[in-house]
GROMACS .gro file of C-alpha atoms in nm:
model
  477
    1MET     CA    1  -2.543  -4.654  12.226
    2THR     CA    2  -2.393  -4.980  12.346
    3GLU     CA    3  -2.224  -4.999  12.684
    4ASP     CA    4  -1.887  -5.082  12.530
    5ARG     CA    5  -1.904  -4.799  12.276
    6THR     CA    6  -1.992  -4.542  12.543
    7ALA     CA    7  -1.701  -4.647  12.763
    8GLN     CA    8  -1.463  -4.667  12.468
    9THR     CA    9  -1.561  -4.320  12.350
   10LEU     CA   10  -1.520  -4.171  12.697
   11ARG     CA   11  -1.175  -4.326  12.725
   12SER     CA   12  -1.074  -4.187  12.387
   13ILE     CA   13  -1.178  -3.828  12.463
   14ALA     CA   14  -1.072  -3.819  12.830
   15PRO     CA   15  -0.733  -3.652  12.761
   16TYR     CA   16  -0.905  -3.382  12.558
   17LEU     CA   17  -1.168  -3.319  12.826
   18ALA     CA   18  -0.889  -3.256  13.078
   19ASP     CA   19  -0.700  -3.037  12.830
   20TRP     CA   20  -1.007  -2.830  12.741
   21ALA     CA   21  -1.100  -2.783  13.108
   22SER     CA   22  -0.743  -2.678  13.195
   23PHE     CA   23  -0.748  -2.419  12.918
   24GLN     CA   24  -1.082  -2.283  13.043
   25ALA     CA   25  -0.951  -2.258  13.399
   26ALA     CA   26  -0.639  -2.075  13.285
   27TYR     CA   27  -0.829  -1.848  13.047
   28HIS     CA   28  -1.067  -1.740  13.324
   29GLY     CA   29  -0.790  -1.692  13.577
   30VAL     CA   30  -0.912  -1.960  13.817
   31PRO     CA   31  -0.647  -2.040  14.082
   32GLY     CA   32  -0.716  -2.414  14.081
   33LEU     CA   33  -0.949  -2.674  13.934
   34GLN     CA   34  -1.033  -3.032  14.022
   35LEU     CA   35  -1.227  -3.217  13.753
   36ALA     CA   36  -1.345  -3.576  13.764
   37VAL     CA   37  -1.550  -3.765  13.508
   38GLY     CA   38  -1.674  -4.116  13.576
   39ARG     CA   39  -1.931  -4.371  13.478
   40ARG     CA   40  -2.042  -4.694  13.644
   41GLY     CA   41  -1.732  -4.736  13.856
   42GLU     CA   42  -1.478  -4.633  13.590
   43MET     CA   43  -1.299  -4.299  13.629
   44PHE     CA   44  -1.207  -4.140  13.298
   45VAL     CA   45  -1.077  -3.799  13.408
   46ASP     CA   46  -0.891  -3.719  13.729
   47LEU     CA   47  -0.755  -3.367  13.684
   48ALA     CA   48  -0.593  -3.137  13.937
   49TRP     CA   49  -0.479  -2.814  13.772
   50GLY     CA   50  -0.333  -2.495  13.914
   51LYS     CA   51  -0.273  -2.387  14.272
   52ALA     CA   52  -0.429  -2.486  14.601
   53ASP     CA   53  -0.308  -2.156  14.748
   54VAL     CA   54  -0.188  -1.863  14.537
   55GLU     CA   55  -0.012  -1.703  14.833
   56THR     CA   56   0.206  -2.004  14.919
   57GLY     CA   57   0.226  -2.139  14.562
   58GLU     CA   58   0.115  -2.486  14.675
   59ASP     CA   59   0.015  -2.701  14.378
   60LEU     CA   60  -0.338  -2.838  14.373
   61THR     CA   61  -0.374  -3.217  14.390
   62SER     CA   62  -0.668  -3.456  14.353
   63ASP     CA   63  -0.659  -3.505  14.732
   64HIS     CA   64  -0.717  -3.143  14.831
   65LEU     CA   65  -1.050  -3.089  15.004
   66PHE     CA   66  -1.306  -2.840  14.872
   67ARG     CA   67  -1.609  -2.699  15.051
   68VAL     CA   68  -1.888  -2.818  14.822
   69ALA     CA   69  -2.141  -2.593  14.992
   70SER     CA   70  -2.493  -2.638  14.855
   71HIS     CA   71  -2.413  -2.990  14.738
   72SER     CA   72  -2.482  -3.043  15.110
   73LYS     CA   73  -2.853  -3.017  15.029
   74THR     CA   74  -2.837  -3.335  14.822
   75PHE     CA   75  -2.671  -3.521  15.110
   76THR     CA   76  -2.942  -3.391  15.343
   77GLY     CA   77  -3.206  -3.502  15.094
   78VAL     CA   78  -3.061  -3.854  15.088
   79MET     CA   79  -3.057  -3.867  15.467
   80VAL     CA   80  -3.422  -3.762  15.481
   81MET     CA   81  -3.523  -4.018  15.219
   82GLN     CA   82  -3.350  -4.293  15.417
   83LEU     CA   83  -3.557  -4.198  15.722
   84VAL     CA   84  -3.870  -4.200  15.505
   85GLU     CA   85  -3.784  -4.544  15.366
   86ARG     CA   86  -3.744  -4.676  15.721
   87GLY     CA   87  -4.075  -4.528  15.831
   88GLU     CA   88  -3.911  -4.293  16.082
   89LEU     CA   89  -4.025  -3.978  15.901
   90ARG     CA   90  -4.290  -3.878  15.649
   91LEU     CA   91  -4.253  -3.616  15.377
   92ASP     CA   92  -4.582  -3.458  15.485
   93ASP     CA   93  -4.476  -3.432  15.852
   94ARG     CA   94  -4.503  -3.075  15.981
   95ALA     CA   95  -4.195  -2.897  16.112
   96GLY     CA   96  -4.379  -2.788  16.427
   97ASP     CA   97  -4.462  -3.149  16.513
   98LEU     CA   98  -4.097  -3.248  16.481
   99VAL     CA   99  -3.927  -2.949  16.643
  100PRO     CA  100  -4.113  -2.836  16.959
  101GLU     CA  101  -3.947  -2.495  16.960
  102LEU     CA  102  -4.146  -2.404  16.647
  103ASP     CA  103  -4.486  -2.475  16.805
  104GLY     CA  104  -4.713  -2.176  16.757
  105SER     CA  105  -4.493  -2.007  16.497
  106ARG     CA  106  -4.597  -1.932  16.139
  107ALA     CA  107  -4.341  -2.187  16.020
  108ALA     CA  108  -4.484  -2.472  16.229
  109GLY     CA  109  -4.706  -2.593  15.946
  110VAL     CA  110  -4.448  -2.625  15.669
  111THR     CA  111  -4.377  -2.983  15.569
  112VAL     CA  112  -4.055  -3.175  15.519
  113ARG     CA  113  -4.128  -3.202  15.147
  114GLU     CA  114  -4.185  -2.827  15.118
  115LEU     CA  115  -3.852  -2.765  15.287
  116LEU     CA  116  -3.671  -3.011  15.058
  117GLY     CA  117  -3.822  -2.853  14.747
  118HIS     CA  118  -3.772  -2.489  14.854
  119GLN     CA  119  -4.150  -2.444  14.853
  120ALA     CA  120  -4.185  -2.362  15.225
  121GLY     CA  121  -4.149  -1.986  15.171
  122ILE     CA  122  -3.871  -1.964  15.431
  123ILE     CA  123  -3.623  -1.676  15.437
  124ARG     CA  124  -3.302  -1.751  15.250
  125ASP     CA  125  -3.022  -1.659  15.492
  126SER     CA  126  -3.187  -1.457  15.773
  127SER     CA  127  -3.200  -1.078  15.766
  128ASP     CA  128  -2.826  -1.069  15.844
  129GLY     CA  129  -2.650  -1.310  15.612
  130ASP     CA  130  -2.308  -1.152  15.644
  131PHE     CA  131  -2.165  -1.486  15.758
  132TRP     CA  132  -2.128  -1.541  15.383
  133GLN     CA  133  -1.852  -1.281  15.385
  134HIS     CA  134  -1.721  -1.378  15.728
  135HIS     CA  135  -1.843  -1.065  15.906
  136ARG     CA  136  -2.010  -1.286  16.166
  137PRO     CA  137  -2.021  -1.661  16.246
  138PHE     CA  138  -2.265  -1.891  16.072
  139LEU     CA  139  -2.577  -1.953  16.280
  140ASP     CA  140  -2.591  -2.204  16.562
  141ARG     CA  141  -2.899  -2.416  16.639
  142ALA     CA  142  -3.066  -2.160  16.866
  143GLU     CA  143  -3.008  -1.881  16.613
  144VAL     CA  144  -3.153  -2.088  16.326
  145LEU     CA  145  -3.467  -2.162  16.527
  146GLU     CA  146  -3.503  -1.801  16.640
  147CYS     CA  147  -3.467  -1.689  16.279
  148VAL     CA  148  -3.737  -1.934  16.168
  149ARG     CA  149  -3.971  -1.824  16.449
  150ALA     CA  150  -3.918  -1.449  16.420
  151GLU     CA  151  -3.871  -1.382  16.050
  152GLY     CA  152  -3.871  -1.716  15.875
  153VAL     CA  153  -4.190  -1.701  15.671
  154VAL     CA  154  -4.165  -1.480  15.361
  155PHE     CA  155  -4.419  -1.656  15.138
  156GLU     CA  156  -4.701  -1.895  15.209
  157PRO     CA  157  -4.612  -2.261  15.143
  158ASN     CA  158  -4.613  -2.342  14.769
  159GLU     CA  159  -4.676  -1.979  14.675
  160HIS     CA  160  -4.334  -1.945  14.510
  161PHE     CA  161  -4.016  -2.142  14.476
  162LYS     CA  162  -3.786  -1.972  14.727
  163TYR     CA  163  -3.437  -2.110  14.770
  164THR     CA  164  -3.349  -2.124  15.139
  165ASN     CA  165  -3.040  -2.212  15.339
  166ILE     CA  166  -3.233  -2.153  15.661
  167GLY     CA  167  -3.492  -2.411  15.550
  168TYR     CA  168  -3.222  -2.672  15.493
  169SER     CA  169  -3.061  -2.584  15.824
  170LEU     CA  170  -3.400  -2.662  15.977
  171LEU     CA  171  -3.397  -2.997  15.796
  172GLY     CA  172  -3.066  -3.073  15.967
  173ILE     CA  173  -3.229  -2.999  16.303
  174ILE     CA  174  -3.523  -3.222  16.209
  175ILE     CA  175  -3.284  -3.508  16.129
  176GLU     CA  176  -3.128  -3.467  16.471
  177GLN     CA  177  -3.468  -3.456  16.642
  178VAL     CA  178  -3.592  -3.772  16.467
  179THR     CA  179  -3.275  -3.977  16.518
  180GLY     CA  180  -3.154  -3.847  16.855
  181LYS     CA  181  -2.805  -3.815  16.701
  182THR     CA  182  -2.600  -3.530  16.564
  183TYR     CA  183  -2.626  -3.445  16.196
  184ASP     CA  184  -2.265  -3.554  16.149
  185GLU     CA  185  -2.324  -3.891  16.318
  186VAL     CA  186  -2.623  -3.962  16.095
  187ALA     CA  187  -2.434  -3.854  15.782
  188ARG     CA  188  -2.142  -4.087  15.851
  189VAL     CA  189  -2.368  -4.391  15.877
  190ALA     CA  190  -2.605  -4.280  15.601
  191VAL     CA  191  -2.360  -4.168  15.332
  192VAL     CA  192  -1.990  -4.159  15.414
  193GLU     CA  193  -1.939  -4.515  15.535
  194PRO     CA  194  -2.163  -4.697  15.283
  195LEU     CA  195  -1.971  -4.535  14.996
  196GLY     CA  196  -1.630  -4.580  15.158
  197LEU     CA  197  -1.556  -4.207  15.136
  198THR     CA  198  -1.240  -4.095  15.316
  199ARG     CA  199  -1.219  -3.735  15.197
  200THR     CA  200  -1.581  -3.629  15.246
  201GLY     CA  201  -1.754  -3.495  15.556
  202THR     CA  202  -2.020  -3.261  15.688
  203GLU     CA  203  -1.815  -2.978  15.828
  204LEU     CA  204  -1.473  -2.816  15.856
  205ASP     CA  205  -1.238  -3.062  16.026
  206PRO     CA  206  -0.960  -2.871  16.208
  207ALA     CA  207  -0.746  -3.186  16.220
  208ARG     CA  208  -0.734  -3.181  15.839
  209ALA     CA  209  -0.671  -2.808  15.800
  210ALA     CA  210  -0.363  -2.861  15.583
  211GLU     CA  211  -0.562  -3.072  15.335
  212TYR     CA  212  -0.810  -2.803  15.230
  213ALA     CA  213  -0.759  -2.605  14.913
  214ALA     CA  214  -0.752  -2.239  15.010
  215GLY     CA  215  -1.047  -2.028  14.911
  216HIS     CA  216  -0.976  -1.711  14.715
  217THR     CA  217  -1.151  -1.379  14.658
  218GLY     CA  218  -1.306  -1.292  14.325
  219ARG     CA  219  -1.178  -1.017  14.102
  220ILE     CA  220  -1.354  -0.685  14.054
  221ALA     CA  221  -1.130  -0.605  13.758
  222HIS     CA  222  -0.934  -0.847  13.543
  223GLY     CA  223  -0.590  -0.777  13.685
  224ASP     CA  224  -0.686  -0.780  14.054
  225ALA     CA  225  -0.476  -0.992  14.288
  226ARG     CA  226  -0.656  -1.266  14.477
  227GLN     CA  227  -0.648  -1.300  14.854
  228VAL     CA  228  -0.692  -1.616  15.057
  229ILE     CA  229  -1.022  -1.656  15.243
  230PRO     CA  230  -0.999  -1.873  15.557
  231HIS     CA  231  -1.230  -2.170  15.608
  232VAL     CA  232  -1.482  -2.149  15.891
  233ASP     CA  233  -1.732  -2.380  16.060
  234THR     CA  234  -2.087  -2.345  15.926
  235ARG     CA  235  -2.226  -2.472  16.260
  236ALA     CA  236  -2.602  -2.547  16.244
  237MET     CA  237  -2.605  -2.462  15.873
  238ALA     CA  238  -2.398  -2.766  15.774
  239ALA     CA  239  -2.705  -2.941  15.630
  240ALA     CA  240  -2.735  -2.654  15.383
  241THR     CA  241  -2.374  -2.569  15.307
  242GLY     CA  242  -2.110  -2.730  15.531
  243TRP     CA  243  -1.991  -3.043  15.345
  244TYR     CA  244  -1.643  -3.090  15.201
  245SER     CA  245  -1.520  -3.341  14.942
  246THR     CA  246  -1.304  -3.390  14.634
  247ALA     CA  247  -1.407  -3.414  14.269
  248LEU     CA  248  -1.323  -3.785  14.269
  249GLU     CA  249  -1.539  -3.857  14.572
  250MET     CA  250  -1.822  -3.639  14.440
  251VAL     CA  251  -1.827  -3.861  14.131
  252ARG     CA  252  -1.844  -4.169  14.353
  253TYR     CA  253  -2.127  -4.008  14.549
  254GLY     CA  254  -2.300  -3.898  14.229
  255ALA     CA  255  -2.299  -4.256  14.101
  256ALA     CA  256  -2.526  -4.349  14.394
  257HIS     CA  257  -2.793  -4.124  14.238
  258THR     CA  258  -2.804  -4.335  13.920
  259PHE     CA  259  -3.081  -4.585  13.871
  260GLY     CA  260  -2.990  -4.939  13.965
  261ASP     CA  261  -2.748  -4.831  14.239
  262THR     CA  262  -2.931  -4.874  14.569
  263THR     CA  263  -2.632  -4.821  14.797
  264LEU     CA  264  -2.795  -4.516  14.956
  265ILE     CA  265  -3.161  -4.501  14.854
  266SER     CA  266  -3.405  -4.697  14.641
  267ASP     CA  267  -3.483  -4.616  14.281
  268ALA     CA  268  -3.834  -4.519  14.396
  269SER     CA  269  -3.682  -4.253  14.623
  270LYS     CA  270  -3.459  -4.134  14.338
  271ARG     CA  271  -3.759  -4.093  14.110
  272LEU     CA  272  -3.927  -3.879  14.373
  273MET     CA  273  -3.616  -3.668  14.436
  274GLN     CA  274  -3.538  -3.619  14.068
  275ARG     CA  275  -3.874  -3.530  13.919
  276ASP     CA  276  -3.966  -3.165  13.880
  277GLU     CA  277  -4.098  -3.023  14.205
  278SER     CA  278  -4.051  -2.670  14.073
  279ARG     CA  279  -3.997  -2.504  13.739
  280VAL     CA  280  -3.849  -2.171  13.836
  281ALA     CA  281  -3.960  -1.893  13.604
  282VAL     CA  282  -3.985  -1.515  13.632
  283ARG     CA  283  -4.183  -1.311  13.378
  284GLY     CA  284  -4.192  -1.605  13.140
  285LYS     CA  285  -3.820  -1.683  13.151
  286GLU     CA  286  -3.727  -2.020  13.298
  287LEU     CA  287  -3.439  -1.989  13.545
  288GLY     CA  288  -3.407  -2.354  13.642
  289ARG     CA  289  -3.573  -2.662  13.784
  290TYR     CA  290  -3.560  -2.824  14.125
  291GLY     CA  291  -3.666  -3.162  14.257
  292VAL     CA  292  -3.700  -3.283  14.616
  293GLY     CA  293  -3.353  -3.224  14.755
  294ILE     CA  294  -3.169  -3.205  14.423
  295GLU     CA  295  -3.140  -2.974  14.125
  296VAL     CA  296  -3.276  -3.088  13.788
  297GLY     CA  297  -3.126  -2.969  13.460
  298LYS     CA  298  -3.049  -3.037  13.097
  299VAL     CA  299  -2.720  -3.003  12.908
  300GLY     CA  300  -2.787  -3.036  12.538
  301ASP     CA  301  -3.028  -3.326  12.511
  302ARG     CA  302  -2.896  -3.491  12.827
  303GLU     CA  303  -3.123  -3.480  13.132
  304VAL     CA  304  -2.914  -3.440  13.445
  305VAL     CA  305  -2.949  -3.391  13.819
  306GLY     CA  306  -2.704  -3.260  14.076
  307HIS     CA  307  -2.616  -2.934  14.242
  308SER     CA  308  -2.390  -2.633  14.245
  309GLY     CA  309  -2.214  -2.495  14.550
  310GLY     CA  310  -2.096  -2.152  14.653
  311TYR     CA  311  -1.886  -2.119  14.970
  312PRO     CA  312  -1.666  -1.816  15.052
  313GLY     CA  313  -1.374  -1.894  14.820
  314HIS     CA  314  -1.504  -2.208  14.647
  315ILE     CA  315  -1.747  -2.252  14.353
  316THR     CA  316  -1.842  -2.608  14.259
  317ARG     CA  317  -2.076  -2.801  14.028
  318THR     CA  318  -2.168  -3.168  13.989
  319TRP     CA  319  -2.398  -3.311  13.721
  320ILE     CA  320  -2.527  -3.669  13.712
  321ASP     CA  321  -2.700  -3.852  13.429
  322PRO     CA  322  -2.909  -4.091  13.639
  323VAL     CA  323  -2.990  -4.314  13.342
  324ASP     CA  324  -2.665  -4.334  13.147
  325GLY     CA  325  -2.450  -4.311  13.460
  326ILE     CA  326  -2.212  -4.033  13.353
  327VAL     CA  327  -2.106  -3.807  13.642
  328VAL     CA  328  -1.904  -3.484  13.604
  329SER     CA  329  -1.776  -3.284  13.901
  330ALA     CA  330  -1.581  -2.956  13.872
  331LEU     CA  331  -1.448  -2.781  14.183
  332THR     CA  332  -1.280  -2.439  14.177
  333ASN     CA  333  -1.122  -2.239  14.458
  334ALA     CA  334  -1.231  -1.881  14.393
  335VAL     CA  335  -1.553  -1.686  14.449
  336ASP     CA  336  -1.574  -1.628  14.073
  337GLY     CA  337  -1.466  -1.980  13.977
  338ALA     CA  338  -1.601  -2.113  13.648
  339ALA     CA  339  -1.704  -2.455  13.780
  340GLY     CA  340  -2.052  -2.451  13.628
  341GLN     CA  341  -1.928  -2.342  13.288
  342ILE     CA  342  -1.656  -2.607  13.289
  343ALA     CA  343  -1.887  -2.890  13.398
  344ASN     CA  344  -2.145  -2.793  13.136
  345GLY     CA  345  -1.879  -2.767  12.866
  346VAL     CA  346  -1.738  -3.109  12.949
  347ILE     CA  347  -2.084  -3.264  12.915
  348GLN     CA  348  -2.135  -3.084  12.584
  349LEU     CA  349  -1.810  -3.233  12.453
  350ILE     CA  350  -1.917  -3.577  12.573
  351ASN     CA  351  -2.249  -3.534  12.395
  352LEU     CA  352  -2.072  -3.438  12.071
  353ALA     CA  353  -1.841  -3.738  12.090
  354LEU     CA  354  -2.111  -3.992  12.171
  355ALA     CA  355  -2.332  -3.863  11.889
  356ALA     CA  356  -2.041  -3.887  11.647
  357ALA     CA  357  -1.953  -4.238  11.763
  358ASP     CA  358  -2.312  -4.347  11.702
  359GLU     CA  359  -2.302  -4.203  11.350
  360VAL     CA  360  -1.973  -4.373  11.271
  361ALA     CA  361  -2.104  -4.707  11.397
  362ALA     CA  362  -2.431  -4.674  11.204
  363SER     CA  363  -2.245  -4.580  10.888
  364ALA     CA  364  -2.018  -4.882  10.920
  365VAL     CA  365  -2.325  -5.108  10.930
  366THR     CA  366  -2.529  -4.946  10.653
  367GLY     CA  367  -2.256  -4.812  10.428
  368LYS     CA  368  -2.454  -4.488  10.418
  369GLY     CA  369  -2.465  -4.164  10.612
  370GLY     CA  370  -2.473  -4.184  10.988
  371ASP     CA  371  -2.850  -4.140  11.002
  372GLY     CA  372  -2.894  -4.456  10.794
  373LYS     CA  373  -3.116  -4.276  10.541
  374GLY     CA  374  -2.867  -4.234  10.263
  375GLY     CA  375  -2.582  -4.008  10.168
  376GLU     CA  376  -2.212  -4.072  10.176
  377PRO     CA  377  -2.072  -4.298  10.452
  378VAL     CA  378  -1.900  -4.124  10.740
  379PRO     CA  379  -1.531  -4.129  10.640
  380GLY     CA  380  -1.385  -4.105  10.988
  381VAL     CA  381  -1.064  -3.919  11.072
  382PRO     CA  382  -0.789  -3.915  10.807
  383ALA     CA  383  -0.455  -4.050  10.928
  384ASP     CA  384  -0.285  -3.722  10.833
  385ALA     CA  385  -0.547  -3.497  10.994
  386PRO     CA  386  -0.397  -3.176  11.140
  387VAL     CA  387  -0.495  -3.250  11.501
  388GLY     CA  388  -0.382  -2.996  11.762
  389ARG     CA  389  -0.434  -2.650  11.909
  390PHE     CA  390  -0.375  -2.353  11.682
  391ALA     CA  391  -0.381  -1.976  11.729
  392ASN     CA  392  -0.401  -1.663  11.516
  393LEU     CA  393  -0.488  -1.301  11.577
  394TRP     CA  394  -0.856  -1.385  11.614
  395GLY     CA  395  -0.843  -1.668  11.860
  396VAL     CA  396  -0.751  -2.025  11.951
  397ALA     CA  397  -0.903  -2.334  11.793
  398ASP     CA  398  -0.864  -2.705  11.854
  399VAL     CA  399  -0.881  -2.965  11.583
  400VAL     CA  400  -0.979  -3.281  11.769
  401ASP     CA  401  -1.118  -3.627  11.709
  402LEU     CA  402  -1.444  -3.659  11.901
  403GLY     CA  403  -1.602  -4.000  11.861
  404GLY     CA  404  -1.436  -4.075  11.528
  405ILE     CA  405  -1.530  -3.750  11.355
  406LEU     CA  406  -1.296  -3.453  11.333
  407HIS     CA  407  -1.422  -3.132  11.495
  408THR     CA  408  -1.294  -2.778  11.533
  409ILE     CA  409  -1.361  -2.623  11.873
  410ASN     CA  410  -1.322  -2.258  11.972
  411VAL     CA  411  -1.149  -2.340  12.299
  412ARG     CA  412  -1.229  -2.000  12.450
  413ALA     CA  413  -1.602  -2.051  12.407
  414ALA     CA  414  -1.812  -2.121  12.713
  415GLU     CA  415  -2.042  -2.355  12.519
  416PRO     CA  416  -1.827  -2.573  12.290
  417ALA     CA  417  -2.125  -2.749  12.133
  418GLU     CA  418  -2.260  -2.416  12.009
  419VAL     CA  419  -1.942  -2.337  11.813
  420ALA     CA  420  -1.820  -2.683  11.716
  421GLN     CA  421  -1.781  -2.750  11.347
  422ARG     CA  422  -1.710  -3.080  11.179
  423LEU     CA  423  -1.433  -3.141  10.928
  424VAL     CA  424  -1.517  -3.402  10.666
  425VAL     CA  425  -1.357  -3.556  10.360
  426SER     CA  426  -1.519  -3.449  10.033
  427ASP     CA  427  -1.379  -3.538   9.693
  428GLY     CA  428  -1.059  -3.647   9.859
  429ARG     CA  429  -1.008  -3.319  10.045
  430LEU     CA  430  -1.056  -3.229  10.409
  431VAL     CA  431  -1.315  -2.951  10.423
  432GLN     CA  432  -1.530  -2.776  10.676
  433GLU     CA  433  -1.866  -2.947  10.674
  434PRO     CA  434  -2.074  -2.810  10.384
  435VAL     CA  435  -2.369  -2.675  10.580
  436ALA     CA  436  -2.527  -2.331  10.614
  437GLY     CA  437  -2.324  -2.087  10.821
  438PHE     CA  438  -2.170  -1.743  10.860
  439GLY     CA  439  -1.813  -1.876  10.864
  440THR     CA  440  -1.601  -2.048  10.602
  441VAL     CA  441  -1.821  -2.358  10.579
  442GLY     CA  442  -1.752  -2.592  10.290
  443GLU     CA  443  -1.401  -2.453  10.237
  444PRO     CA  444  -1.087  -2.670  10.244
  445VAL     CA  445  -0.848  -2.724  10.532
  446GLN     CA  446  -0.481  -2.697  10.442
  447ALA     CA  447  -0.185  -2.803  10.654
  448GLU     CA  448   0.182  -2.719  10.607
  449ARG     CA  449   0.430  -2.968  10.752
  450ASP     CA  450   0.807  -2.971  10.794
  451ALA     CA  451   1.044  -3.241  10.670
  452ASP     CA  452   0.967  -3.451  10.977
  453GLY     CA  453   0.594  -3.433  10.921
  454ALA     CA  454   0.527  -3.195  11.212
  455ILE     CA  455   0.255  -2.937  11.152
  456VAL     CA  456   0.397  -2.592  11.084
  457SER     CA  457   0.066  -2.417  11.018
  458VAL     CA  458  -0.293  -2.480  10.917
  459ARG     CA  459  -0.536  -2.280  10.712
  460ILE     CA  460  -0.896  -2.349  10.811
  461GLY     CA  461  -1.087  -2.135  10.567
  462ALA     CA  462  -0.923  -1.804  10.490
  463MET     CA  463  -0.669  -1.745  10.768
  464THR     CA  464  -0.348  -1.917  10.869
  465SER     CA  465  -0.307  -2.044  11.226
  466TRP     CA  466   0.000  -2.183  11.397
  467PRO     CA  467   0.061  -2.419  11.687
  468VAL     CA  468   0.015  -2.208  12.001
  469GLU     CA  469   0.381  -2.193  12.104
  470GLU     CA  470   0.486  -2.108  11.750
  471TYR     CA  471   0.227  -1.831  11.742
  472ARG     CA  472   0.359  -1.695  12.072
  473THR     CA  473   0.712  -1.694  11.933
  474ARG     CA  474   0.602  -1.516  11.617
  475THR     CA  475   0.406  -1.249  11.803
  476GLY     CA  476   0.611  -1.217  12.122
  477ARG     CA  477   0.299  -1.293  12.330
   0.00000   0.00000   0.00000
């Protein structure tokens, strides 16, 4: 796809991405959502939906700060790679050689690379991780080191992938040992200042307390009220989970992980960070992939890197396409926030739109089907297409132009690409794409309009649907 067509398509679908994400947040009862979508310096979506604090009723804005939690690991990974690039640290350096307090312990032999890739076998959160529910403070430096010495080693190095916050806390200590500066001081010079970030930092800043979106409890049952969870300092665990940011600034940070942007680290370092260090599988089922300081994934056919984050009251997810440059960041302020689902869904919608735009462009050149091998040319979206959101007893569906081809989307669905269906013109009629399926494929779409041309109802297949507000009026819902 050409650069211009990608940007043009993203601009055209940006309002729908924000609308779909807002619906998902509301449907799942999330208090608030920040969503940002950007590519190569252009921001396409800047959404702040819902409440920063359900108890005070404060509206969420794009400036509210979120604890991005395990995104911190990617920042720590960048800081380590900068030290490696400068020759101040090596990935095969042993922890015991860098931190004297570990000398003689079982953990002394684990390497920096093993820590970055969660292959060091180190305990996840100590044997008392109740700081995650605020029953005790997060660990300080002495407590982290005592944990590593006394109970740190669970597996031998490279025996299993074992995700570890204690291991990343140790990496923070290693950064301090190597540089002679605090983790925060190194982070400001390494990441915050080069990117010009003003709403991103390593740890809770009491001076900015009013700027943080409140965290909220999850719900055990659907109707449960949410309570506010206070923010706390993560102390020596900041390198694993302390950072704060906004969706907009996470997109700016994510762009520095794309190839060709050497603001923070070289492309050679990115290739090392982003290749598979671990394929995480249990009993034959793959659970995920991890690189060296960053998570590796795939949404549809799009290879992505990034991280999720879970802090008491905040759930967050950022995905980066390091080749194409698309970055999506979704931040939610509840323990059961749907950030991962929303970020994945947004990328699926982008994938649908870009694929459609490619087909439309190819069809315009060849005069044939979008694959260029024959068939009818792609007709595009009819001027009188019944675009909008419609509801009936069985659900809610969007009729939307994605990349120049009309699609229906079950807006409740977690994976929009899995339920999307195209609407095409056949013999002068708008029909559901004539392909195999369990639904009403191949059947016509009918729209009823009033004297002013406004859509009164649509029939997609067998059942009538109405614009959502009209359906609410009809049903009293």
